[in-house]
XYZ file of C-alpha atoms in Angstrom:
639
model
C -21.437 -22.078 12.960
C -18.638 -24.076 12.112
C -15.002 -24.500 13.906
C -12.614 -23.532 11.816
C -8.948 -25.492 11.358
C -6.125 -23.344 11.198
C -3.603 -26.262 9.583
C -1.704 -25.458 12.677
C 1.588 -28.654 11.865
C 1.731 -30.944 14.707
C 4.813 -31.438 16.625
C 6.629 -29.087 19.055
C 6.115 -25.527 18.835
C 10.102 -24.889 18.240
C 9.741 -27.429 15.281
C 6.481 -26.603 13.523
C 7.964 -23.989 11.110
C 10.870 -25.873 10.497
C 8.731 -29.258 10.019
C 6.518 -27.341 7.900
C 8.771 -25.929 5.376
C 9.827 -29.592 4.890
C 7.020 -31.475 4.580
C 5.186 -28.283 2.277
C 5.299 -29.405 -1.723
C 8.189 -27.004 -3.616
C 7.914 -25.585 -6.906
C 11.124 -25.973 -9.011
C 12.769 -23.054 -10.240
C 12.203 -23.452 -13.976
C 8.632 -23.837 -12.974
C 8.177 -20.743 -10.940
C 8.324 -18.740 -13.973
C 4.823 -20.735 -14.810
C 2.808 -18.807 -12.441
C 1.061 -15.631 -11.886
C 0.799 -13.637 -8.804
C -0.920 -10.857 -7.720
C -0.276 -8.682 -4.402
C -2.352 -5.386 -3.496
C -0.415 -3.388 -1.480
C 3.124 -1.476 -1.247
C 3.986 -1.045 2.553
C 6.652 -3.664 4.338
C 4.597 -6.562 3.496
C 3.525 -6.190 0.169
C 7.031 -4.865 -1.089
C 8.858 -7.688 0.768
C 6.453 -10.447 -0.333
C 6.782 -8.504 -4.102
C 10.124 -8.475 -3.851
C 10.879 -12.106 -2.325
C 8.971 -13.427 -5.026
C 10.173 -11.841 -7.715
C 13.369 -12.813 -6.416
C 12.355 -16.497 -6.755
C 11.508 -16.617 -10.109
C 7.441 -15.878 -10.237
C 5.777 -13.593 -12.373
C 4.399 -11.017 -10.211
C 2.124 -7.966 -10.543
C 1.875 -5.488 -7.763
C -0.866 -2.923 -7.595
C -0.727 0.647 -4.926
C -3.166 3.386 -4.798
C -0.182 5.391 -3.987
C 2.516 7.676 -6.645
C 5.377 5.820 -5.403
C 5.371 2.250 -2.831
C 7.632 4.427 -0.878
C 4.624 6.453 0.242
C 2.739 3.665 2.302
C 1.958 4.105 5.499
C 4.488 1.399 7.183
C 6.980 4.567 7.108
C 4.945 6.161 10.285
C 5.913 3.526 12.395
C 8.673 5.361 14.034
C 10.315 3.340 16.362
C 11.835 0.486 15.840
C 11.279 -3.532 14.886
C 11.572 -6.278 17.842
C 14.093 -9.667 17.173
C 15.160 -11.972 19.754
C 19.031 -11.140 19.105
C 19.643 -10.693 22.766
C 22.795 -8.206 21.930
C 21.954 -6.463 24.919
C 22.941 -9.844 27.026
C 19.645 -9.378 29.677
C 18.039 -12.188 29.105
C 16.358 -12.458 25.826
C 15.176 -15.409 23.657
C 12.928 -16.598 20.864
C 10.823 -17.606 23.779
C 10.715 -14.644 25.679
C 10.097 -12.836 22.818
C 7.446 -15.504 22.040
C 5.733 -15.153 25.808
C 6.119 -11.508 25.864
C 3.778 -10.890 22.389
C 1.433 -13.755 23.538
C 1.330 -12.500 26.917
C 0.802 -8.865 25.679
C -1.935 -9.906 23.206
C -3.628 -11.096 26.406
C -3.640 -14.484 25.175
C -6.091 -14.266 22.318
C -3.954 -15.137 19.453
C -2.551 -18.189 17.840
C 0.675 -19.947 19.467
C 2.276 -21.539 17.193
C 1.854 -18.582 14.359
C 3.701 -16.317 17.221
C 6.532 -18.428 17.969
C 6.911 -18.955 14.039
C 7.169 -14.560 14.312
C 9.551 -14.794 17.120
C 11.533 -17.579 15.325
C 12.307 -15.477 12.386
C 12.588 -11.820 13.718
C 16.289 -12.597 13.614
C 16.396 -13.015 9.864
C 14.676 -10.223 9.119
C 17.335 -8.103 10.735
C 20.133 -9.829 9.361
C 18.155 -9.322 6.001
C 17.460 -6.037 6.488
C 21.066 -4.661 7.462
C 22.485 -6.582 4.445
C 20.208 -3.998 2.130
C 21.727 -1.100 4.081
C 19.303 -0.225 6.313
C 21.333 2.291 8.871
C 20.244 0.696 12.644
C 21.667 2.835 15.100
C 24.680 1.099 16.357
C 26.173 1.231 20.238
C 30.234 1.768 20.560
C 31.169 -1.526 19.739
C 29.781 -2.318 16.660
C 26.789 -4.452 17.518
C 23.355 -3.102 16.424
C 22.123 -1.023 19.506
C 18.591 -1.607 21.205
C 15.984 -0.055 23.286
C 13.252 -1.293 25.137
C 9.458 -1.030 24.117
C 6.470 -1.432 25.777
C 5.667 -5.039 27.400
C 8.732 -6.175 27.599
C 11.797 -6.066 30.468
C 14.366 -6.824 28.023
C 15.933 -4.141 25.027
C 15.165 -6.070 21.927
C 14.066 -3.239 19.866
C 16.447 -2.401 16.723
C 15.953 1.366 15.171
C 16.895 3.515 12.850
C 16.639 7.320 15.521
C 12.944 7.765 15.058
C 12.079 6.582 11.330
C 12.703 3.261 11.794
C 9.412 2.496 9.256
C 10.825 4.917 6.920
C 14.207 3.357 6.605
C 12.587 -0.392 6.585
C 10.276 0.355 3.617
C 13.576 1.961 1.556
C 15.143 -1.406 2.052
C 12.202 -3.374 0.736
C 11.622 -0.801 -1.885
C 14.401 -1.054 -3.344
C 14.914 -4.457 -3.494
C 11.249 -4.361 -5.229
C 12.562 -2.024 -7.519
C 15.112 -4.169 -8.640
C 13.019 -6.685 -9.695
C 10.744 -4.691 -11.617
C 14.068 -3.430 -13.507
C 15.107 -7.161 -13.869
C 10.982 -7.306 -15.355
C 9.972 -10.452 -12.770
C 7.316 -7.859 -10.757
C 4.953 -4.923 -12.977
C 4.409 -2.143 -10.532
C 0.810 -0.511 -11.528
C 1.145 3.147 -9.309
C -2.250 5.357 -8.410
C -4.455 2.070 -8.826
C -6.668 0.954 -6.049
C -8.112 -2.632 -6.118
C -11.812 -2.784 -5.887
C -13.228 -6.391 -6.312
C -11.715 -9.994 -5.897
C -12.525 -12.075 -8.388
C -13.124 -15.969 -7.181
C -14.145 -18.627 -9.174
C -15.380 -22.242 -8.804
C -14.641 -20.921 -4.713
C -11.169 -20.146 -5.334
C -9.311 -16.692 -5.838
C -8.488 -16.187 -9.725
C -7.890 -12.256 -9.810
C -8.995 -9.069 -9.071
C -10.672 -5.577 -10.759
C -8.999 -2.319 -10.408
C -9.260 0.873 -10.902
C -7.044 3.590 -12.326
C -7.466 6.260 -9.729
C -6.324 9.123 -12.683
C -8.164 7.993 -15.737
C -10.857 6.362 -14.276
C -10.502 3.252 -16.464
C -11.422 -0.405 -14.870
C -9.673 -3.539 -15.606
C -9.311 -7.183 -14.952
C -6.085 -8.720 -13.964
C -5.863 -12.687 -13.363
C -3.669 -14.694 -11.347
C -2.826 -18.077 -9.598
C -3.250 -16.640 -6.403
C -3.841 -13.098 -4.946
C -1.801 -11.863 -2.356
C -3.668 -8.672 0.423
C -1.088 -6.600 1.824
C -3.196 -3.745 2.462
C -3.189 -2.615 6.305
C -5.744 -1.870 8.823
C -9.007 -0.264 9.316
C -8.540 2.666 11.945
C -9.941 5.182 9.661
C -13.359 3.696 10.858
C -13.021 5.773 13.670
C -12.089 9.085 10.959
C -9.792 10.414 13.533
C -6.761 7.866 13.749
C -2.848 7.559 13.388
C -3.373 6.101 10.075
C -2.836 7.702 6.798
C -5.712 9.360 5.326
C -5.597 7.390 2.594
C -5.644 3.795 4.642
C -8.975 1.972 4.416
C -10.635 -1.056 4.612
C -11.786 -2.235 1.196
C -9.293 -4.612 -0.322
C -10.399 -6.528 2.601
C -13.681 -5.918 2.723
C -14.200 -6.883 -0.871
C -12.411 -9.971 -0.006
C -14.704 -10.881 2.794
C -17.865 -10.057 0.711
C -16.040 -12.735 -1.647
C -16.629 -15.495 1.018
C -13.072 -14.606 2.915
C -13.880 -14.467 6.930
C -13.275 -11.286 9.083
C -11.912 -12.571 12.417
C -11.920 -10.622 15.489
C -12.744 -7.049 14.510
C -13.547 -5.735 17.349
C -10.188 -6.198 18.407
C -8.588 -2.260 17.606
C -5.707 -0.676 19.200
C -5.801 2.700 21.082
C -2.074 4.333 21.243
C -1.237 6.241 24.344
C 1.033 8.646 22.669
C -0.482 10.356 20.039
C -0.874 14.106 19.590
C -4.111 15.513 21.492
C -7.269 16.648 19.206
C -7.039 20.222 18.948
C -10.001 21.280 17.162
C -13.271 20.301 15.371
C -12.011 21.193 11.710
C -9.317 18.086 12.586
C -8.918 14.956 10.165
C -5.732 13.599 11.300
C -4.067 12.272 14.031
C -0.086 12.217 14.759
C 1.675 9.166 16.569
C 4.676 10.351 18.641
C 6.508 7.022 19.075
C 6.423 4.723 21.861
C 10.282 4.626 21.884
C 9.775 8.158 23.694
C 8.849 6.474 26.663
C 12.111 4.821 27.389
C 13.498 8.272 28.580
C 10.076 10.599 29.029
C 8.288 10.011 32.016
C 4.173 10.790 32.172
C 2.159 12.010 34.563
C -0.311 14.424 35.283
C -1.274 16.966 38.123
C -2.396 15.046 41.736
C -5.307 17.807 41.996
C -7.959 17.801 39.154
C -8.151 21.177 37.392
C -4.441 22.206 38.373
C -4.067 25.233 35.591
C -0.556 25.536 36.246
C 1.958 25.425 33.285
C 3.953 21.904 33.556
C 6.682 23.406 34.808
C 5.278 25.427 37.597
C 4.034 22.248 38.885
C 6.472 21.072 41.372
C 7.301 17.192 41.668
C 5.637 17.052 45.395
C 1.992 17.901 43.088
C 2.751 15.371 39.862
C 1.753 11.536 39.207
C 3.927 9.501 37.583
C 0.788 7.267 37.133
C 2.161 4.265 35.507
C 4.905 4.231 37.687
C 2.859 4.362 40.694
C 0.559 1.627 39.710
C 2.645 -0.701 37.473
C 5.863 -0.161 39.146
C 7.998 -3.514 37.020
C 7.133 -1.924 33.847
C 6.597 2.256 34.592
C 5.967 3.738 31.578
C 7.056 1.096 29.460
C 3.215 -0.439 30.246
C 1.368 -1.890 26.875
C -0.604 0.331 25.070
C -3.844 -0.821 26.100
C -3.226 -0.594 29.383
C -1.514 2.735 29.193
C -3.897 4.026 27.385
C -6.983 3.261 29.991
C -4.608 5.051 32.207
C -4.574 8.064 30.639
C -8.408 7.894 30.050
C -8.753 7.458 33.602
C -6.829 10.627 34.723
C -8.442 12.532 32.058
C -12.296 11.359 33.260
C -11.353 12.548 36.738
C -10.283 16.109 34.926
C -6.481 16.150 35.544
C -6.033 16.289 31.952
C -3.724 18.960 30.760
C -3.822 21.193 27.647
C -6.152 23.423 26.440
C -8.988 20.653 26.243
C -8.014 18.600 29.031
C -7.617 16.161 27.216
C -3.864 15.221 27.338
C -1.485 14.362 29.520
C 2.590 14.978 30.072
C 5.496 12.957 28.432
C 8.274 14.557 30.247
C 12.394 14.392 29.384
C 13.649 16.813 31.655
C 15.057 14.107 34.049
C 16.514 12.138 30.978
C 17.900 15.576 30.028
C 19.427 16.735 33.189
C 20.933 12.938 33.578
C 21.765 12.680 29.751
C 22.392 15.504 28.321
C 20.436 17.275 25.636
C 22.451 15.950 22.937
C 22.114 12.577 24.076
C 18.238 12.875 23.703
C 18.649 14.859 20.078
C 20.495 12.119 18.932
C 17.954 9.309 19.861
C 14.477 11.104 18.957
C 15.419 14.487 17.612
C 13.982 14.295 14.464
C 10.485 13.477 16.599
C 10.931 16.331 18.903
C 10.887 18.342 15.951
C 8.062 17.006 14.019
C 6.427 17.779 17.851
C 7.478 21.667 17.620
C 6.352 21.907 14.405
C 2.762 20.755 15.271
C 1.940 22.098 18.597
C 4.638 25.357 18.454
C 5.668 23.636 21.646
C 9.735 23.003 22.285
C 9.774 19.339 23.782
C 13.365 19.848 25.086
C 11.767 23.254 27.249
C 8.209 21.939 28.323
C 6.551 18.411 28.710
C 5.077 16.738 25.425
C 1.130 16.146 25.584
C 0.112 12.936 24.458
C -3.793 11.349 24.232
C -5.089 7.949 23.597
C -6.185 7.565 20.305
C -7.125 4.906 17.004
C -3.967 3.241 15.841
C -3.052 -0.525 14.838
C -6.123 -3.089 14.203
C -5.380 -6.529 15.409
C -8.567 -7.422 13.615
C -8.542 -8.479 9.904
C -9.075 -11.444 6.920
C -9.393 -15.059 9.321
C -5.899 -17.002 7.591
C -4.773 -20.386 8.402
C -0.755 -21.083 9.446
C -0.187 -20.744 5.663
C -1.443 -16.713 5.476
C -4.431 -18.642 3.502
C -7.927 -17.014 3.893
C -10.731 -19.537 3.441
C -10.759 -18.988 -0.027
C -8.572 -21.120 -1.681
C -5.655 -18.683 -3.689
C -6.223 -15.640 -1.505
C -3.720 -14.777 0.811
C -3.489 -12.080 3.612
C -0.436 -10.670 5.021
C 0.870 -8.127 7.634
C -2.080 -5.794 9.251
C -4.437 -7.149 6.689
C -4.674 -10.785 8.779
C -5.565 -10.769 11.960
C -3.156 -13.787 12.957
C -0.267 -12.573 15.302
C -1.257 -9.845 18.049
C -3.683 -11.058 19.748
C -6.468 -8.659 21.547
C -3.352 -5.923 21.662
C -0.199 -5.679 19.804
C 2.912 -4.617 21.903
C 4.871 -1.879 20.193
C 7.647 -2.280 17.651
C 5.592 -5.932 16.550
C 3.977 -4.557 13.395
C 7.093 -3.747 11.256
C 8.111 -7.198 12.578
C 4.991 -8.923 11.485
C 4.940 -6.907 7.802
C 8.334 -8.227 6.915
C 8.295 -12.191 8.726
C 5.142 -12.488 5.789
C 6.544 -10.866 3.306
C 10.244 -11.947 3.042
C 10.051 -15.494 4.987
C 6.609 -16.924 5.402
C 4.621 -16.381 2.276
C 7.049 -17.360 -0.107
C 7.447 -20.661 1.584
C 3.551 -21.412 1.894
C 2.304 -20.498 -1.195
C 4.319 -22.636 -3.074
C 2.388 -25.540 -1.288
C -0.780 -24.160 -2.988
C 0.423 -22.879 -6.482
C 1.596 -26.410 -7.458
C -1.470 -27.961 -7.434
C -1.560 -25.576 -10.139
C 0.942 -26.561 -12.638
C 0.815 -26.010 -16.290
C -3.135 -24.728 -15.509
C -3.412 -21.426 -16.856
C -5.045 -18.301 -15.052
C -8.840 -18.102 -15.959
C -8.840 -15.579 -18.981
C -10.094 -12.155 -17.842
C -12.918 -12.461 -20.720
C -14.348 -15.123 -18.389
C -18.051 -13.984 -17.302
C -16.790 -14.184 -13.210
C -14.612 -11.248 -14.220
C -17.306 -9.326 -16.314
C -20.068 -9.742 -13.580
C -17.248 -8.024 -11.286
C -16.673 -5.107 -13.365
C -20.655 -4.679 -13.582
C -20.811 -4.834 -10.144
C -17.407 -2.240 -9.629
C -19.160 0.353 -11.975
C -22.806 -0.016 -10.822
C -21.649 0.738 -7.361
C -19.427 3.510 -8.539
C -22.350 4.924 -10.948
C -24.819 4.869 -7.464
C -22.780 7.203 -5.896
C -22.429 9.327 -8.348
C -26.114 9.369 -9.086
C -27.172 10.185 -5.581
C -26.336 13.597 -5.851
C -27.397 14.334 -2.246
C -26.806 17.479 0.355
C -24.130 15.958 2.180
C -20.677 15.545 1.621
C -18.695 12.225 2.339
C -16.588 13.505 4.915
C -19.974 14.871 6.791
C -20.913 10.676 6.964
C -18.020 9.687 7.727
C -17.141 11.981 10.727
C -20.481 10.895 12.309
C -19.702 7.456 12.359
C -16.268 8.264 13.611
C -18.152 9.708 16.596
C -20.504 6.834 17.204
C -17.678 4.732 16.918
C -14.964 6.229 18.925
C -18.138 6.893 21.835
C -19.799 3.419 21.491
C -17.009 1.064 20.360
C -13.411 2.634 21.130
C -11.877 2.323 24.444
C -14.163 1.117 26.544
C -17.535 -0.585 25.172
C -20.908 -1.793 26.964
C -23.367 -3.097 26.173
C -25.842 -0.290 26.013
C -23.352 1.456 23.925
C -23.394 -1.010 21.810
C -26.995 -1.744 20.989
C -26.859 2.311 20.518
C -24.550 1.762 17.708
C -25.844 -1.023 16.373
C -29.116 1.037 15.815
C -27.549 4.120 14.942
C -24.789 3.073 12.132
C -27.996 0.925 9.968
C -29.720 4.725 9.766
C -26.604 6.370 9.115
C -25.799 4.084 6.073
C -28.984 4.366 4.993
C -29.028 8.448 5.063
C -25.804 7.981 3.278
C -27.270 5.868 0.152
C -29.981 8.190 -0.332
C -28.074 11.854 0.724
C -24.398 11.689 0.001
C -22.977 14.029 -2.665
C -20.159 12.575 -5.040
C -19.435 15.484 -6.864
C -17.594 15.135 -10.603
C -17.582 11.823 -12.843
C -15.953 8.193 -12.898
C -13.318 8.837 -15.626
C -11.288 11.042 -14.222
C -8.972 12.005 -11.115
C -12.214 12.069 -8.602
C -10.931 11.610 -5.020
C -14.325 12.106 -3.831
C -15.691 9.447 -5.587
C -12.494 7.129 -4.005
C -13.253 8.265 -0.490
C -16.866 7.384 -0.938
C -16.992 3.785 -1.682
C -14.538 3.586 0.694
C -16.702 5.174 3.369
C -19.669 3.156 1.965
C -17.643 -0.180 3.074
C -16.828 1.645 6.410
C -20.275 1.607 7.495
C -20.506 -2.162 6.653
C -17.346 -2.717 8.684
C -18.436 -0.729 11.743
C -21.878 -2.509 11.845
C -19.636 -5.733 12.151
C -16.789 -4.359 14.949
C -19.626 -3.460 17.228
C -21.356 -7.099 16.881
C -18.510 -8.673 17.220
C -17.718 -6.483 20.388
C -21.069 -7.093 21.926
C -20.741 -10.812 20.994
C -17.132 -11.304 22.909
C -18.841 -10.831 26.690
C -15.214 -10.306 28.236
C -12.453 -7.636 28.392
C -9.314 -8.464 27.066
C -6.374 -6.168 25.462
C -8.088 -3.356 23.498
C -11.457 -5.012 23.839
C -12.446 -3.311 27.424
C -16.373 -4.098 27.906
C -17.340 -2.212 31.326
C -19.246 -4.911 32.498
C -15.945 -6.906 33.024
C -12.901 -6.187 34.872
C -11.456 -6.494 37.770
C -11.935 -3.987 41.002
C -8.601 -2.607 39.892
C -10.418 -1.862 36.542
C -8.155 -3.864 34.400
C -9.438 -6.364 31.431
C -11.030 -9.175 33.153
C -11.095 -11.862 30.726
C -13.451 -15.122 30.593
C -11.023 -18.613 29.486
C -13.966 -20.718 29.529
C -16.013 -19.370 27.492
C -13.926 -16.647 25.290
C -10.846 -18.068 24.339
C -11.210 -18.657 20.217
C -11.122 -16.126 17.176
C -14.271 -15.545 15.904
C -14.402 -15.502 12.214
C -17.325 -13.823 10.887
C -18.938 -14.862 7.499
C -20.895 -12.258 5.145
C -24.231 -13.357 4.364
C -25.513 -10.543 1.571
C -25.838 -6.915 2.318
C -28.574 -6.293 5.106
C -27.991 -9.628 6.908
C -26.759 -10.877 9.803
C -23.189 -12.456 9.099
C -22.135 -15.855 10.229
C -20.323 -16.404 13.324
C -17.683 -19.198 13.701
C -14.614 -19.443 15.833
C -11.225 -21.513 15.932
C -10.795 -22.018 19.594
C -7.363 -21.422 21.232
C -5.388 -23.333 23.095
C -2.136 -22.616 25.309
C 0.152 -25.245 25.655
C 3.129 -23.433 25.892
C 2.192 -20.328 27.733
C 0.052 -21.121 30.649
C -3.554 -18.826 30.958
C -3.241 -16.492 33.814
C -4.388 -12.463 34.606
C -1.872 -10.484 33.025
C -0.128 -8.637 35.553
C 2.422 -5.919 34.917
C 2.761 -4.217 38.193
């Protein structure tokens, strides 16, 4: 085990960026054109880093497994984007905004690269309403706000309820224009599938054409992940179907480190499961809970319709027990609310396993058209779903996989271990903590990829001047396309009685039961026994039907599967490793007699970094402790 440094600058935390920017080597302009990039990934990271870049004078090549960047999944993240603007005049700061992620994170995640997030949330609005992007505006003029959870302040700017939608358009299109200007390639329907790294460093990476079939090598300076989270681990999540875990995974088989993985959000508003023939989940935005109140019946098994139920018979849970923040709670903690009204059966819904988001007192006080005009467009996407009318009868909403805090270990520079391989947005693991508050991701996506990235890689890339990339005839990037198309040709050849989806939805279940909201130890060692047999069943008995050179989705979903059950052996390690609760990570064994997280200071506070070994053994554990200098340790309390 080794401690790892995180290049943290020294100096005080309001001067570190600012310091660091300085004292970071530049690369001229008429140089910039000198170097190659790479970035996998399309959503509000990879597009702004893409586009930033381009903008700067690199030569950049962006690769998506999508048809269009526009389709990545940073578009389902509803409602809204956090900055420290303080328009609303309550209060707000940098360093509120700063205390209030730290704080919410549960004080597992690195100071000084959250204040650098708090520092520039302002930009990115300022950047982001100069491309057009239409925030909702209050009467005089100012961008209007709304509050989110973990926080007493409104610092949340939106666009109604497709905030993520009208974020990525803006970044889109300003990565469009540079690949019209010709300073980015877009490659469409390509999914990466090996980093290539040699003499330790990150040189390039192996795709594949996900219509043809055809692999090829692409070198670069320096490779840039921008590829999301891991939910789908669980099968049922909020996440795209498409989202998945292997440009990162490939990176950490490379020698990159996989820090806290066991760190995985559950969202308290999602759409109940409704069936066993279910393979998605849909996220109703946490901006609904600034007007909808939840609750559930005070008498377990209470058959009632919700509005038979009269007030004298309801609890308003979060209210009750967290009265400073109500319903604006953090996730995690809402969501072991929920679970907790549900295990003593007064969940609602045809399963029992809901409970109510109500607006009928925001309506009555309101007005209907009040509410339409804030979250209309998600009260219909509701109807639509459940054939329910929000504005007539209570929402249901269940706790369910979302955001991963977990990902690649980076430095302050968004630097894996490997030298030239960067990770950015969901992909790291570097700003949230244990649990991310709400309206922090979009935040997080577009602080890398418009004003952190293109500052720190510079400091690498010119070391590298007038070097040319290592020629994709090299032998490091043949022995990566034999290894791409022997593990592509295995499942193919298996030709077993199962399908992937079969696999896959059984480790969803050990996952979600063993390793999802709450975890023990038992559990645990279950799992840990369990997923080795499963992956082993699944090399010897999966069925991949059709062939490797043409549109096969199949074959995609397998190997992405395959590096699933890799990843799941590791969360549940790394879970029964971390002997404390804290944010999403809720181990039975500890917490308080109120049943909240009950975390352990002494002897938990670091990241743990986790090193792959070969397949089969046991990975490497090494940490970068924590410390809090400018937020003092304390139980997080938000009653």
């Amino acid at each position: 085990m080794t401690t790892l440094d995180a290049k943290v600058p020294a100096g005080p935390i309001d001067n570190k960026w600012t310091g660091h920017r300085f004292d970071s080597k530049l690369v001229n302009p008429a140089n910039k054109r000198k170097y190659e990039i790479i970035i996998i990934g399309t959503g509000l990271a990879g597009a702004s880093a893409a586009a930033s870049l381009g903008e700067l004078g690199y030569n950049v090549t962006v690769f998506t497994y999508h048809d269009s960047p526009r389709r990545a999944h940073s578009i389902a993240a509803q409602g809204g984007i956090n900055a420290a603007k303080n328009y609303a005049n309550d209060g707000d700061s940098v360093f509120r905004l700063f205390y209030d992620t730290v704080k919410g994170g549960d004080y597992r995640s690195r100071e000084a690269n959250v204040y650098r997030l708090a520092e520039v949330s302002n930009e990115i609005i300022d950047q982001c309403a100069a491309q057009g992007v239409p925030f909702a505006r209050e009467y005089g003029g100012l961008l209007d706000n709304r509050s989110f959870g973990g926080a007493q302040v409104s610092r949340t700017f939106y666009a109604r309820g497709q905030t993520g939608q009208q974020l990525l358009l803006g970044a889109y299109q300003a990565l469009a224009r540079q690949v019209a200007l010709g300073s980015v390639k877009l490659y469409n329907r390509t999914e990466m599938l090996e980093v290539v790294t040699h003499d330790g460093r990150a040189v390039g990476v192996v795709v594949r054409d996900l219509v043809t079939g055809e692999i090829s090598s692409h070198s670069a300076h320096a490779v840039v992940l921008a590829t999301g989270g891991y939910s789908n681990v669980f099968y049922l999540s909020t996440m795209a179907m498409s989202s998945n875990v292997t440009a990162a995974w490939r990176a950490h088989r490379k020698g990159a480190f996989f820090a806290n993985p066991c760190f995985t959000q559950i969202h308290p508003t999602c759409i109940p499961v409704h069936g066993d023939f279910q393979s998605k989940l849909t996220l109703m935005s946490e901006s609904l809970r600034n007007d909808g109140r939840i609750w559930v019946p005070k008498s377990a098994d209470d058959g009632r319709p919700a509005n038979d139920i009269p007030e004298e018979d309801r609890d308003y849970y979060l209210e009750r027990i967290y009265p400073s923040f109500g319903n604006l709670a953090p996730r995690d903690i809402a969501s072991r609310a929920a679970m907790r009204m549900i295990e003593e059966d007064r969940g609602v819904g045809p399963l029992k396993n809901g409970v109510y988001l109500d607006f009928s007192d925001a309506i009555n006080r309101l007005g209907k058209d009040v509410i339409e005009a804030r979250y209309g467009n998600l009260f219909e996407m509701y109807e639509r779903i459940t054939d329910e009318n929000p504005y007539e009868v209570p929402m249901r909403i269940y706790p369910a996989p979302h955001y991963t805090m977990g990902g690649l270990w980076v430095d302050y520079n968004l630097m894996t271990n490997v030298p030239g391989l960067y990770a950015i947005g969901e992909a790291n693991f570097s700003d949230h903590g244990a649990n991310r508050l709400g309206a922090s991701a979009l935040m997080q996506g577009l602080a890398d990829g418009y004003f952190v990235v293109p500052y720190t890689i510079a400091d690498y890339l010119a070391d590298w001047l007038n070097i040319d990339p290592l020629a994709t005839d090299h032998e490091a990037f043949q022995e990566a396309e034999e290894e791409v198309s022997g593990r592509l040709e295995k499942l193919l050849s298996i030709n077993g009685s199962r399908t992937v989806d079969s696999f896959h939805k059984e480790l969803g279940h050990i996952m979600i039961d063993k390793c999802g909201l709450a975890r023990s130890k038992e559990g645990l060692e279950e799992a840990l026994d369990r997923i080795p047999r499963l992956r082993n069943e699944f090399w010897s008995n999966v069925r991949v039907p059709g062939t490797d050179d043409t549109y096969n989705t199949e074959l995609a979903k397998a190997a992405r599967v395959a590096d699933y059950f890799e990843l799941a052996e590791l969360m549940c390690r790394d879970a029964l490793e971390r002997e404390e609760s804290c944010g999403g990570h809720f181990r039975v064994e500890h917490q308080t007699d109120e049943g909240e997280a009950k975390r352990d200071d002494e002897d938990q506070a670091h990241v743990s970094a986790w090193e792959w070994n070969g397949y089969g053994e046991a990975h490497t554990h090494h940490k970068e402790p924590l410390t809090f200098d400018y937020v003092a340790l304390a139980q997080r309390s938000y009653k």
